[in-house]
Each structure stands twice: as structure tokens, then as C-alpha cells.
Amino acid sequence: MYELVLMAPEASVELVGDALVALDALSVSVEDADAMTPAEQALFGEPGMPPPREGWQRSRVVALFPQEALAREAAALLQPQDFFEGCQVLGVQAVVEQDWVRLTQSQFDPVEITPTFWIVPTWHEPPEQAEQIIRLDPGLAFGTGTHPTTSMCLRWTAQHGARGQRVLDYGCGSGILAIGASKFGAIEIDAVDIDPAAVESTQLNALANHATLKAGLPDAAHGEYDLVLANILASPLKVLAPLLCQHVRQGGHLVLAGILSRQADELREAYAPWLQLTVSDENDGWILMTAQRA
């Protein structure tokens, strides 16, 4: 495999990317050319929504080709085009052969949720101080414990417990929050997601962690629960407000994540007719919002 590496200004990124795809690039990736420097720019977006911008002020565009000749031919065809003005070919280079499985595994170490509660990939031994662990490897479904939204939800469950409770994990992804509730004493757990792959992933991860739960599509959620967990994103959480609130029984808790700090007021307003949300935790620009039904 060979990489064609380009530099492109923000205004040219989309056209250059489309052209590379038309030239039979196997893949095209765009990254901030100023990443890890004081000039680095953060771009926040949400799935299903248009990106805030097509690229960074200085974007590094990398296209993958199966042969060196194809990569060089693409570079030669791009350079005379009007839309390539302001862009630069940085070079063509061979992709170094790697043990991708080992490389992927090296990027996932045990994750501390609390000093005694850890998420541990299967290829690692648990830390000595871990009294409670979830075994979880990266997979197709979201949720490995490394993202602040996931770790805040797990930490809330660890701190408050779920002993004897009926729990709903809405938008379960990998099932990590449902499994966490099981580890802390929940006796009946429903984990639901719109993605069948997430349902399957949850079932497999639950089996690997000896967690008893029911996983299914959203219509499998029924009745009221002592604890409702939803780690999704702000937009769907607002739409789901009446549904999630009706699942919270008297005295029960609602725990929401996937919310940026600047979105707190939007969520409070969306849930105000049913529950009063408060910010319970914050990490790296993300917040955890919770409420208890009186």
C-alpha cells in the first residue's frame, strides 16, 4: 500500500477529497496539519449533522492506493486542476507493514473508573487494586470506557450503586453501562439500541462478564425503572425526553451523557416538564446530567 500525502487549505478539502475518490483511492483521511501544536483547532460535530467545517485551516489529506504508480499518477493529475490552487503534494510513501492487531491492542490499556473499578481488555491482567472489573475489548459498538461520557456514567453507578434495582440502558452500544450496573448489584437489566450490531455486541460482552441482562431493540424497554442510563448525544436526548422520563419510577434516577458543557441549558429546558436535571460531573468539555423523580 502507498500513501499520497497532500496539504490543502480548508476551502479545497472537499473538492480534493472527492477527486481522490474519483481517482480510485482506497481511502481518504483528513487531519489537522497543526495537531499537537499551539495552532491546533478542535472541530466538534454530531453524527447525522453537517460538519461545522469541511476541514481545518491547514488540512493534511492522506489517500491510500494499492500501487505506487497509481498514487503518483493521482498526484500528477491533481496538480494542474484549478481547485488544486493553494494545495501542495508532500509526497508518496510506502505504508510500513505492521502487526495491526498488536498495534491496536497497544493503544488500549486498563481504564480506571474509580481506584477499585477498572475496564480491562482481555489481553491485560487486572491492576492489583482492582476489586471490580469489566472485561471489554474494542469492537463495532460504541463504549470501551475510554471516552469521558462512558467513564462518568460508570463512575456514577459505582458511587451510587444499583443493588436490587431494575435498570434500563437506553442506547446501549457495547453494553458497558448495563454490565456496570450488573457489577454493582442490579437484579433486572434491559439494554436496548436501534442498531442490531450493538444488541449482539451487548449480548456477547455480557456473556464474557457473567452479567445477566436482556438486550434488544428499543421496544424491549417496558415499564418503570429505578435507574435509566442514556449515553447518546444531546440532539437525540432532547427528542427522547418524554420517553426516558416516563421510564423513571418514583424515587428513581435518570443519568444522561453525551452532552457538551455548552448544551446544559438546552437539556434542562427539554426535560423541565418532567424532571429537573443538574450537572453531576464534568470531564474534558463533556458533562453528566442527572435527576431523581420525587
CSV table of C-alpha atoms in Angstrom, one decimal:
chain,number,residue,atom,x,y,z
A,1,MET,CA,0.0,0.0,0.0
A,2,TYR,CA,1.1,3.6,-0.7
A,3,GLU,CA,0.0,6.9,0.7
A,4,LEU,CA,-0.3,10.1,-1.3
A,5,VAL,CA,0.1,12.9,1.2
A,6,LEU,CA,-1.2,16.4,0.4
A,7,MET,CA,-1.6,19.7,2.2
A,8,ALA,CA,-4.8,21.6,1.5
A,9,PRO,CA,-6.5,24.8,2.7
A,10,GLU,CA,-9.9,24.4,4.3
A,11,ALA,CA,-11.8,25.6,1.2
A,12,SER,CA,-10.2,22.9,-1.0
A,13,VAL,CA,-10.5,19.9,1.2
A,14,GLU,CA,-13.9,18.6,0.0
A,15,LEU,CA,-13.0,19.0,-3.7
A,16,VAL,CA,-9.6,17.4,-3.3
A,17,GLY,CA,-11.1,14.5,-1.3
A,18,ASP,CA,-13.8,13.9,-4.0
A,19,ALA,CA,-11.2,14.0,-6.7
A,20,LEU,CA,-9.0,11.4,-4.9
A,21,VAL,CA,-12.0,9.1,-4.5
A,22,ALA,CA,-12.8,9.5,-8.3
A,23,LEU,CA,-9.1,8.6,-8.9
A,24,ASP,CA,-9.7,5.2,-7.1
A,25,ALA,CA,-8.1,6.0,-3.8
A,26,LEU,CA,-8.9,3.1,-1.4
A,27,SER,CA,-9.5,5.6,1.4
A,28,VAL,CA,-9.1,9.3,2.1
A,29,SER,CA,-8.4,10.8,5.6
A,30,VAL,CA,-8.2,14.4,6.7
A,31,GLU,CA,-6.5,15.6,9.8
A,32,ASP,CA,-5.3,18.9,11.3
A,33,ALA,CA,-1.9,19.6,9.9
A,34,ASP,CA,-1.3,21.7,13.1
A,35,ALA,CA,-2.3,18.9,15.5
A,36,MET,CA,-0.2,18.7,18.7
A,37,THR,CA,0.9,22.3,18.2
A,38,PRO,CA,-0.4,25.6,19.7
A,39,ALA,CA,-2.2,26.2,16.4
A,40,GLU,CA,-4.3,23.0,16.7
A,41,GLN,CA,-8.0,23.6,16.1
A,42,ALA,CA,-10.9,21.5,17.6
A,43,LEU,CA,-13.8,20.6,15.4
A,44,PHE,CA,-16.9,19.3,17.2
A,45,GLY,CA,-19.8,17.8,15.3
A,46,GLU,CA,-22.6,15.2,15.8
A,47,PRO,CA,-23.4,12.1,13.7
A,48,GLY,CA,-26.1,12.8,11.1
A,49,MET,CA,-25.5,16.6,11.2
A,50,PRO,CA,-23.4,18.6,8.7
A,51,PRO,CA,-19.8,19.1,9.9
A,52,PRO,CA,-19.1,22.6,11.3
A,53,ARG,CA,-16.4,22.9,8.6
A,54,GLU,CA,-15.1,20.6,5.9
A,55,GLY,CA,-11.6,20.7,7.2
A,56,TRP,CA,-9.0,22.6,9.2
A,57,GLN,CA,-7.3,25.8,8.2
A,58,ARG,CA,-4.3,23.7,7.1
A,59,SER,CA,-5.5,20.1,6.4
A,60,ARG,CA,-3.3,17.1,5.9
A,61,VAL,CA,-5.0,14.9,3.3
A,62,VAL,CA,-3.8,11.3,3.1
A,63,ALA,CA,-5.1,9.0,0.2
A,64,LEU,CA,-4.3,5.3,0.2
A,65,PHE,CA,-3.5,3.5,-3.1
A,66,PRO,CA,-2.7,-0.2,-3.8
A,67,GLN,CA,0.2,0.7,-6.0
A,68,GLU,CA,2.9,3.4,-6.1
A,69,ALA,CA,2.2,4.2,-9.7
A,70,LEU,CA,-1.4,4.9,-9.1
A,71,ALA,CA,-0.5,7.3,-6.2
A,72,ARG,CA,1.9,9.2,-8.4
A,73,GLU,CA,-0.5,9.3,-11.3
A,74,ALA,CA,-3.2,10.8,-9.0
A,75,ALA,CA,-0.7,13.4,-7.8
A,76,ALA,CA,0.2,14.3,-11.4
A,77,LEU,CA,-3.5,14.6,-12.4
A,78,LEU,CA,-4.4,16.7,-9.5
A,79,GLN,CA,-1.8,19.4,-9.7
A,80,PRO,CA,-2.9,21.1,-13.0
A,81,GLN,CA,-6.5,21.4,-11.7
A,82,ASP,CA,-8.0,24.8,-10.8
A,83,PHE,CA,-9.3,23.5,-7.5
A,84,PHE,CA,-5.8,22.4,-6.5
A,85,GLU,CA,-4.6,26.0,-6.2
A,86,GLY,CA,-3.1,26.6,-2.8
A,87,CYS,CA,-2.6,22.8,-2.3
A,88,GLN,CA,0.7,21.0,-2.1
A,89,VAL,CA,1.9,17.5,-2.8
A,90,LEU,CA,4.0,16.4,0.2
A,91,GLY,CA,5.0,13.1,-1.2
A,92,VAL,CA,4.2,9.4,-1.9
A,93,GLN,CA,5.4,6.9,0.7
A,94,ALA,CA,5.0,3.2,1.3
A,95,VAL,CA,2.8,2.2,4.2
A,96,VAL,CA,5.0,0.3,6.7
A,97,GLU,CA,3.9,-3.3,7.3
A,98,GLN,CA,2.7,-3.7,10.9
A,99,ASP,CA,1.1,-6.2,13.1
A,100,TRP,CA,-2.2,-4.2,13.2
A,101,VAL,CA,-3.8,-6.4,15.9
A,102,ARG,CA,-0.8,-5.8,18.3
A,103,LEU,CA,-0.7,-2.1,17.4
A,104,THR,CA,-4.5,-1.8,18.2
A,105,GLN,CA,-4.1,-3.7,21.4
A,106,SER,CA,-1.2,-1.4,22.5
A,107,GLN,CA,-3.5,1.6,22.3
A,108,PHE,CA,-5.9,0.2,24.9
A,109,ASP,CA,-4.7,-0.1,28.4
A,110,PRO,CA,-6.8,-0.8,31.5
A,111,VAL,CA,-9.0,2.3,32.2
A,112,GLU,CA,-9.5,3.5,35.8
A,113,ILE,CA,-13.2,4.4,36.6
A,114,THR,CA,-12.6,4.6,40.4
A,115,PRO,CA,-9.5,3.4,42.2
A,116,THR,CA,-11.1,0.0,42.7
A,117,PHE,CA,-13.2,-0.3,39.5
A,118,TRP,CA,-11.5,-0.8,36.1
A,119,ILE,CA,-12.2,-1.6,32.5
A,120,VAL,CA,-9.7,-4.2,31.4
A,121,PRO,CA,-9.1,-5.5,27.8
A,122,THR,CA,-8.8,-9.3,27.7
A,123,TRP,CA,-5.1,-9.1,26.8
A,124,HIS,CA,-4.2,-7.3,30.1
A,125,GLU,CA,-4.0,-8.5,33.6
A,126,PRO,CA,-6.2,-6.5,36.0
A,127,PRO,CA,-4.4,-3.9,38.2
A,128,GLU,CA,-3.7,-5.2,41.7
A,129,GLN,CA,-6.0,-2.6,43.3
A,130,ALA,CA,-9.0,-3.5,41.1
A,131,GLU,CA,-11.8,-5.0,43.2
A,132,GLN,CA,-14.3,-4.9,40.3
A,133,ILE,CA,-13.6,-5.1,36.6
A,134,ILE,CA,-15.3,-5.2,33.3
A,135,ARG,CA,-13.6,-7.2,30.6
A,136,LEU,CA,-14.1,-5.3,27.3
A,137,ASP,CA,-12.2,-5.2,24.0
A,138,PRO,CA,-12.7,-2.6,21.3
A,139,GLY,CA,-15.4,-3.6,18.9
A,140,LEU,CA,-18.1,-2.4,16.4
A,141,ALA,CA,-20.3,-0.8,19.1
A,142,PHE,CA,-19.5,2.4,20.9
A,143,GLY,CA,-18.4,2.2,24.5
A,144,THR,CA,-15.0,1.0,25.8
A,145,GLY,CA,-14.7,3.1,28.9
A,146,THR,CA,-12.1,5.4,27.4
A,147,HIS,CA,-14.5,8.3,26.5
A,148,PRO,CA,-15.4,10.8,29.2
A,149,THR,CA,-19.1,10.2,28.7
A,150,THR,CA,-18.8,6.5,29.4
A,151,SER,CA,-16.5,6.8,32.3
A,152,MET,CA,-18.7,9.4,34.0
A,153,CYS,CA,-21.7,7.1,33.7
A,154,LEU,CA,-19.8,4.2,35.1
A,155,ARG,CA,-18.4,6.3,37.9
A,156,TRP,CA,-21.9,7.5,38.9
A,157,THR,CA,-23.1,3.9,39.1
A,158,ALA,CA,-20.1,2.8,41.1
A,159,GLN,CA,-20.6,5.6,43.6
A,160,HIS,CA,-24.3,5.3,44.0
A,161,GLY,CA,-24.7,1.5,43.5
A,162,ALA,CA,-27.5,-0.4,41.8
A,163,ARG,CA,-28.2,-3.1,44.3
A,164,GLY,CA,-31.6,-4.7,43.9
A,165,GLN,CA,-32.6,-2.2,41.2
A,166,ARG,CA,-34.3,-2.5,37.8
A,167,VAL,CA,-32.1,-0.7,35.3
A,168,LEU,CA,-32.6,0.5,31.7
A,169,ASP,CA,-29.5,1.2,29.5
A,170,TYR,CA,-31.0,3.1,26.5
A,171,GLY,CA,-28.7,3.3,23.5
A,172,CYS,CA,-26.5,0.5,25.0
A,173,GLY,CA,-23.7,0.3,22.3
A,174,SER,CA,-21.3,-2.2,23.7
A,175,GLY,CA,-23.5,-2.8,26.8
A,176,ILE,CA,-20.8,-1.4,29.1
A,177,LEU,CA,-23.2,0.6,31.2
A,178,ALA,CA,-25.6,-2.3,31.6
A,179,ILE,CA,-22.7,-4.6,32.6
A,180,GLY,CA,-21.5,-2.0,35.0
A,181,ALA,CA,-25.0,-1.9,36.6
A,182,SER,CA,-24.9,-5.7,36.9
A,183,LYS,CA,-21.5,-5.5,38.6
A,184,PHE,CA,-23.0,-3.2,41.2
A,185,GLY,CA,-26.0,-5.3,42.1
A,186,ALA,CA,-28.8,-4.6,39.6
A,187,ILE,CA,-31.2,-7.5,39.5
A,188,GLU,CA,-33.1,-6.8,36.3
A,189,ILE,CA,-31.5,-5.0,33.4
A,190,ASP,CA,-32.8,-4.1,29.9
A,191,ALA,CA,-30.2,-2.9,27.4
A,192,VAL,CA,-31.7,-1.5,24.2
A,193,ASP,CA,-30.3,0.0,21.0
A,194,ILE,CA,-31.6,0.8,17.5
A,195,ASP,CA,-28.5,-0.9,16.0
A,196,PRO,CA,-28.8,-4.8,15.8
A,197,ALA,CA,-24.9,-4.9,15.9
A,198,ALA,CA,-25.0,-3.1,19.2
A,199,VAL,CA,-27.5,-5.6,20.6
A,200,GLU,CA,-25.3,-8.5,19.5
A,201,SER,CA,-22.2,-6.8,20.9
A,202,THR,CA,-24.0,-6.3,24.3
A,203,GLN,CA,-25.1,-9.9,24.4
A,204,LEU,CA,-21.5,-11.2,23.8
A,205,ASN,CA,-19.9,-8.7,26.3
A,206,ALA,CA,-22.5,-9.6,28.9
A,207,LEU,CA,-21.7,-13.3,28.5
A,208,ALA,CA,-18.0,-12.6,28.8
A,209,ASN,CA,-18.6,-10.7,32.0
A,210,HIS,CA,-21.1,-13.2,33.5
A,211,ALA,CA,-23.7,-10.4,33.6
A,212,THR,CA,-27.4,-11.3,33.4
A,213,LEU,CA,-29.3,-8.9,31.2
A,214,LYS,CA,-31.8,-8.7,28.3
A,215,ALA,CA,-30.6,-6.9,25.2
A,216,GLY,CA,-32.9,-5.9,22.3
A,217,LEU,CA,-34.3,-3.1,20.2
A,218,PRO,CA,-35.9,-0.1,21.9
A,219,ASP,CA,-39.4,-1.6,22.1
A,220,ALA,CA,-37.9,-4.1,24.6
A,221,ALA,CA,-37.9,-1.4,27.2
A,222,HIS,CA,-41.1,-1.5,29.2
A,223,GLY,CA,-42.4,-0.2,32.5
A,224,GLU,CA,-40.6,1.9,35.1
A,225,TYR,CA,-37.0,1.5,36.3
A,226,ASP,CA,-35.1,2.5,39.3
A,227,LEU,CA,-32.2,3.7,37.1
A,228,VAL,CA,-32.3,4.9,33.5
A,229,LEU,CA,-29.0,5.4,31.8
A,230,ALA,CA,-28.6,7.0,28.4
A,231,ASN,CA,-25.2,7.9,26.9
A,232,ILE,CA,-26.1,9.1,23.4
A,233,LEU,CA,-25.8,12.7,22.2
A,234,ALA,CA,-27.6,15.9,23.0
A,235,SER,CA,-29.9,16.1,20.0
A,236,PRO,CA,-31.5,12.6,20.4
A,237,LEU,CA,-31.6,13.0,24.1
A,238,LYS,CA,-33.8,16.1,23.7
A,239,VAL,CA,-36.1,14.1,21.4
A,240,LEU,CA,-36.2,11.2,23.8
A,241,ALA,CA,-37.0,13.3,26.9
A,242,PRO,CA,-40.7,12.3,27.3
A,243,LEU,CA,-39.9,8.6,26.6
A,244,LEU,CA,-36.9,8.4,29.0
A,245,CYS,CA,-38.7,10.3,31.8
A,246,GLN,CA,-41.8,8.0,31.7
A,247,HIS,CA,-39.5,5.1,32.3
A,248,VAL,CA,-38.2,6.6,35.6
A,249,ARG,CA,-40.2,5.4,38.6
A,250,GLN,CA,-40.8,7.4,41.8
A,251,GLY,CA,-37.6,7.8,43.7
A,252,GLY,CA,-35.6,6.6,40.6
A,253,HIS,CA,-32.7,8.3,38.9
A,254,LEU,CA,-32.1,9.4,35.3
A,255,VAL,CA,-28.5,9.6,34.2
A,256,LEU,CA,-27.7,11.3,30.8
A,257,ALA,CA,-24.4,11.7,29.0
A,258,GLY,CA,-23.1,12.6,25.6
A,259,ILE,CA,-23.7,16.3,26.4
A,260,LEU,CA,-21.2,19.1,25.8
A,261,SER,CA,-20.9,21.7,28.6
A,262,ARG,CA,-22.4,24.4,26.4
A,263,GLN,CA,-25.5,22.2,25.9
A,264,ALA,CA,-26.5,22.0,29.6
A,265,ASP,CA,-29.3,24.7,29.3
A,266,GLU,CA,-30.8,23.0,26.2
A,267,LEU,CA,-31.1,19.7,28.1
A,268,ARG,CA,-32.5,21.3,31.2
A,269,GLU,CA,-35.2,23.0,29.2
A,270,ALA,CA,-36.1,19.9,27.2
A,271,TYR,CA,-36.5,17.8,30.4
A,272,ALA,CA,-38.1,20.5,32.6
A,273,PRO,CA,-41.7,19.4,32.1
A,274,TRP,CA,-40.9,16.1,33.8
A,275,LEU,CA,-37.6,16.2,35.7
A,276,GLN,CA,-35.1,18.8,36.9
A,277,LEU,CA,-31.7,18.0,35.5
A,278,THR,CA,-28.5,19.1,37.3
A,279,VAL,CA,-24.8,18.7,36.2
A,280,SER,CA,-23.3,15.9,38.4
A,281,ASP,CA,-19.9,15.5,36.7
A,282,GLU,CA,-17.7,17.1,34.1
A,283,ASN,CA,-14.7,15.9,32.1
A,284,ASP,CA,-12.8,17.3,29.1
A,285,GLY,CA,-15.7,19.5,28.0
A,286,TRP,CA,-18.4,16.8,28.5
A,287,ILE,CA,-20.9,16.8,31.3
A,288,LEU,CA,-23.1,14.2,33.1
A,289,MET,CA,-26.6,15.4,33.9
A,290,THR,CA,-28.8,13.6,36.4
A,291,ALA,CA,-32.2,13.9,38.0
A,292,GLN,CA,-34.3,12.0,40.6
A,293,ARG,CA,-38.0,11.6,40.4
A,294,ALA,CA,-39.6,12.9,43.6
